[in-house]
PDB file of C-alpha atoms in Angstrom:
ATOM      1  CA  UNK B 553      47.780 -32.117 -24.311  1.00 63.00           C
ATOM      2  CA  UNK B 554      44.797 -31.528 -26.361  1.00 70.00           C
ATOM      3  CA  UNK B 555      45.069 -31.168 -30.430  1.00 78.00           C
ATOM      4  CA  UNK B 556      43.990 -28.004 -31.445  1.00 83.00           C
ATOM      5  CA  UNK B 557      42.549 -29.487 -34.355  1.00 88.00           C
ATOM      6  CA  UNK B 558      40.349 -31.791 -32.054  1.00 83.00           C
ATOM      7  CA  UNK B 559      38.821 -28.725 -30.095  1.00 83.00           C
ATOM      8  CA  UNK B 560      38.014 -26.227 -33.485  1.00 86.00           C
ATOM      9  CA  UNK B 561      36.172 -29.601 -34.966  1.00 87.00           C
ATOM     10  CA  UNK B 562      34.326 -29.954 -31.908  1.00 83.00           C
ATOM     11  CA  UNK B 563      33.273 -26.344 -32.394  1.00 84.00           C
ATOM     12  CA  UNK B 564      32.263 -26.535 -35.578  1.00 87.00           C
ATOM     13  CA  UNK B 565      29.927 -29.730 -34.912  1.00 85.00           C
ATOM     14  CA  UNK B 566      28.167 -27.508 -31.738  1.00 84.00           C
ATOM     15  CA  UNK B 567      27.946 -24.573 -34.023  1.00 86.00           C
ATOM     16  CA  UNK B 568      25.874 -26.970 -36.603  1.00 87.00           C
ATOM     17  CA  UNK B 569      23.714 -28.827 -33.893  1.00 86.00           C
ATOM     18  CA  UNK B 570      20.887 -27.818 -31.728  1.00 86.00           C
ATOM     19  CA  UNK B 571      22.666 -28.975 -28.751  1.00 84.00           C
ATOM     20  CA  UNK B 572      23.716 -26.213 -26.475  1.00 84.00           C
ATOM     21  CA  UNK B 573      27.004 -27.125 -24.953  1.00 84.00           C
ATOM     22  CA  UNK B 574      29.126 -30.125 -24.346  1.00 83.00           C
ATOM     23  CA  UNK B 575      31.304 -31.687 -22.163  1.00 85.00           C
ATOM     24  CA  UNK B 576      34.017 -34.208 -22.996  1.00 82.00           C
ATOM     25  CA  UNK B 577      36.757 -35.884 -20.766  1.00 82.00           C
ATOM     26  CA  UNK B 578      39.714 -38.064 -21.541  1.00 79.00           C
ATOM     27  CA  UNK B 579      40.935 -41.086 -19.770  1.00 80.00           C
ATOM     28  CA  UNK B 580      43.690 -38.603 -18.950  1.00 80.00           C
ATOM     29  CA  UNK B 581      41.662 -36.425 -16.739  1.00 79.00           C
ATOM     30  CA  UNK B 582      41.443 -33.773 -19.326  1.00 80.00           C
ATOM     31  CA  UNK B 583      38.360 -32.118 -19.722  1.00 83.00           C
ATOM     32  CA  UNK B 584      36.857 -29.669 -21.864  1.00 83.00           C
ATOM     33  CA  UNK B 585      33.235 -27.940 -21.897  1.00 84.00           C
ATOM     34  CA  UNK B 586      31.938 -25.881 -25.028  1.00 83.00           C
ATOM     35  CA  UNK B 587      29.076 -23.989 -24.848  1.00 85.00           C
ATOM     36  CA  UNK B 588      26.695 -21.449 -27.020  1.00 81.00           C
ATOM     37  CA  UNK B 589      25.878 -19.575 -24.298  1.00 77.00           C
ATOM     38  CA  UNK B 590      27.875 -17.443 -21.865  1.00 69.00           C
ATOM     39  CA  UNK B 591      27.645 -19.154 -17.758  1.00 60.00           C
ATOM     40  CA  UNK B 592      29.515 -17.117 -15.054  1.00 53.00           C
ATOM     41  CA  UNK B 593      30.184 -19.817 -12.589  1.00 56.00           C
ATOM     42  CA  UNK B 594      29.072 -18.220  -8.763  1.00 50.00           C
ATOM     43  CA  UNK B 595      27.028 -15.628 -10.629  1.00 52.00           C
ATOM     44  CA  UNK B 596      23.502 -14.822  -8.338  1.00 52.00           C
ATOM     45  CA  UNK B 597      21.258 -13.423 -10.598  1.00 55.00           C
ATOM     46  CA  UNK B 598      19.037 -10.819  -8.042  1.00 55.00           C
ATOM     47  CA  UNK B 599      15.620 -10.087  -9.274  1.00 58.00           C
ATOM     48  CA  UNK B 600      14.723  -6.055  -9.316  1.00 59.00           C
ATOM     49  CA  UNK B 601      12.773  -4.903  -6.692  1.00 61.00           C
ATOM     50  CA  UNK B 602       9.366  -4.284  -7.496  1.00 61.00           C
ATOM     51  CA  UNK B 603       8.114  -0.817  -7.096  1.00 62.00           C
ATOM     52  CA  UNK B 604       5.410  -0.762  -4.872  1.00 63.00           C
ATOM     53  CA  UNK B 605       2.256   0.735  -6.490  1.00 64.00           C
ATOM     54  CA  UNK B 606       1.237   4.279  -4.838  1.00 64.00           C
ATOM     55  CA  UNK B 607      -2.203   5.597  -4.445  1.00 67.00           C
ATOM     56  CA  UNK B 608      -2.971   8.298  -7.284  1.00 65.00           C
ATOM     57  CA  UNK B 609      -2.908  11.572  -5.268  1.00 66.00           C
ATOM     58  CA  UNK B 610      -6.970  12.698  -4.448  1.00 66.00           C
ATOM     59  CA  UNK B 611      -8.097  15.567  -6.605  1.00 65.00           C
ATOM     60  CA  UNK B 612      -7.953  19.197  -4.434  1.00 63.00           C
ATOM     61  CA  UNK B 613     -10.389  20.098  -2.927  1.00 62.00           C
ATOM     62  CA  UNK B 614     -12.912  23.327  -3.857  1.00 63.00           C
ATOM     63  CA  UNK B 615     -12.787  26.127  -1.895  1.00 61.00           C
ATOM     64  CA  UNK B 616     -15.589  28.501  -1.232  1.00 64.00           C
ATOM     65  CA  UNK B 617     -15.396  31.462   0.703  1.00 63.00           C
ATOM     66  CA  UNK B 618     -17.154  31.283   3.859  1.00 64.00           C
ATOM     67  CA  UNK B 619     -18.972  34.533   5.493  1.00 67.00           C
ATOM     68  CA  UNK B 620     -17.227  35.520   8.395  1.00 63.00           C
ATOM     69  CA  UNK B 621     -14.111  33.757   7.893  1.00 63.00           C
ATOM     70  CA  UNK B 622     -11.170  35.457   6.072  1.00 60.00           C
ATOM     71  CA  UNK B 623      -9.719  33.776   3.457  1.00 60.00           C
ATOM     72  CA  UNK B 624      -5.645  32.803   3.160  1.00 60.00           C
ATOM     73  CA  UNK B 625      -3.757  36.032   2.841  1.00 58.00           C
ATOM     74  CA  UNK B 626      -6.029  38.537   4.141  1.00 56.00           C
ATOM     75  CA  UNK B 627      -5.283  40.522   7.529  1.00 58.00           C
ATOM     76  CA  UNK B 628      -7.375  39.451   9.829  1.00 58.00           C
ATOM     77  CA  UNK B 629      -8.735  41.806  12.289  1.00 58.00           C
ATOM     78  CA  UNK B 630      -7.637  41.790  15.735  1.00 60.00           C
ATOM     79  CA  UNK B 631      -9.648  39.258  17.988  1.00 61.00           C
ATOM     80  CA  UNK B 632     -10.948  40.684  21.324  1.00 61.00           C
ATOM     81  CA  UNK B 633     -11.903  38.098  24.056  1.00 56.00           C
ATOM     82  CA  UNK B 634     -15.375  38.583  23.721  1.00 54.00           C
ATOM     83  CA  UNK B 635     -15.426  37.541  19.692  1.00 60.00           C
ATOM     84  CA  UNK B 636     -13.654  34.332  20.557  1.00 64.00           C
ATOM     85  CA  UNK B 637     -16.004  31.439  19.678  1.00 70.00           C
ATOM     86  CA  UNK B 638     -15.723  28.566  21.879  1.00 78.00           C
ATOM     87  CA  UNK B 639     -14.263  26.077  20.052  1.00 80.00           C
ATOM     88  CA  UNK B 640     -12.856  22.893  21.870  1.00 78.00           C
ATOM     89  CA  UNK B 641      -9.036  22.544  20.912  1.00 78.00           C
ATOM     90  CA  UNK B 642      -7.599  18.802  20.405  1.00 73.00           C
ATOM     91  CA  UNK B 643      -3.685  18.622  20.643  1.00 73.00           C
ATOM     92  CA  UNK B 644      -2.388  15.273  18.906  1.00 66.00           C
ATOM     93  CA  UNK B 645       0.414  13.547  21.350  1.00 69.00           C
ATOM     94  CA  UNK B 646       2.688  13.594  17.890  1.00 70.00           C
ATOM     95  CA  UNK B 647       3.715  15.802  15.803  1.00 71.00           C
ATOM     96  CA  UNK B 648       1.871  16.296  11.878  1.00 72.00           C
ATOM     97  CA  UNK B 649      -0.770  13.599  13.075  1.00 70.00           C
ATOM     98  CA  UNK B 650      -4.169  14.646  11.789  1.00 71.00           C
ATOM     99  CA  UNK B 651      -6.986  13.014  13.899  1.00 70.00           C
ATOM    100  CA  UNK B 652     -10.604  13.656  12.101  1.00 78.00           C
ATOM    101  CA  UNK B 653     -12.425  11.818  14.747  1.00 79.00           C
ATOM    102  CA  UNK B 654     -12.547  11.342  18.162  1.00 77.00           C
ATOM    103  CA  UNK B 655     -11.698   7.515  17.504  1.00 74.00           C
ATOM    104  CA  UNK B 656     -10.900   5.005  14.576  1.00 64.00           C
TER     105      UNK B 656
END
């Protein structure tokens, strides 16, 4: 059994010291650690993910009316076949992806 006495001594000389813990056995196999600092034995300590850094959003764009083109909101008048301008139309094999050129 270990003295009670014996263990608040050895307290009191860690609290005193610089040393951060200690460990003491006995020819007994008793053993006793005392430490400053808190230890969770099979503790992981897991890093934080770091955020990955996103792009700052591009300013908007200016629009400027264009003659001959209605603007968003306005009733456009209906098209007859003959007002149609020939305009080649591109259909992307997904859907919502943009292609601005013909290739990368």
């Amino acid at each position: 059994m270990i003295d009670l006495r014996y263990v608040k001594k050895l307290i009191d000389i860690l609290d005193e010291s610089t040393v951060d813990s200690i460990e003491i056995s006995s020819d007994k196999g008793m053993k006793i650690r005392i430490s400053k600092s808190p230890t969770q034995r099979g503790a992981v300590q897991v890093a934080a993910p770091i955020p990955a850094l996103l792009p700052a959003p591009a300013p908007a764009a200016r629009l400027t009316p264009v003659e001959g083109i209605p603007a968003v909101g306005e009733a456009e008048p209906p098209k007859s076949a003959a007002s149609v301008t020939p305009l080649l139309e591109v259909k992307s094999p997904m859907v919502g992806t943009f292609y601005s050129a013909p290739e990368p």
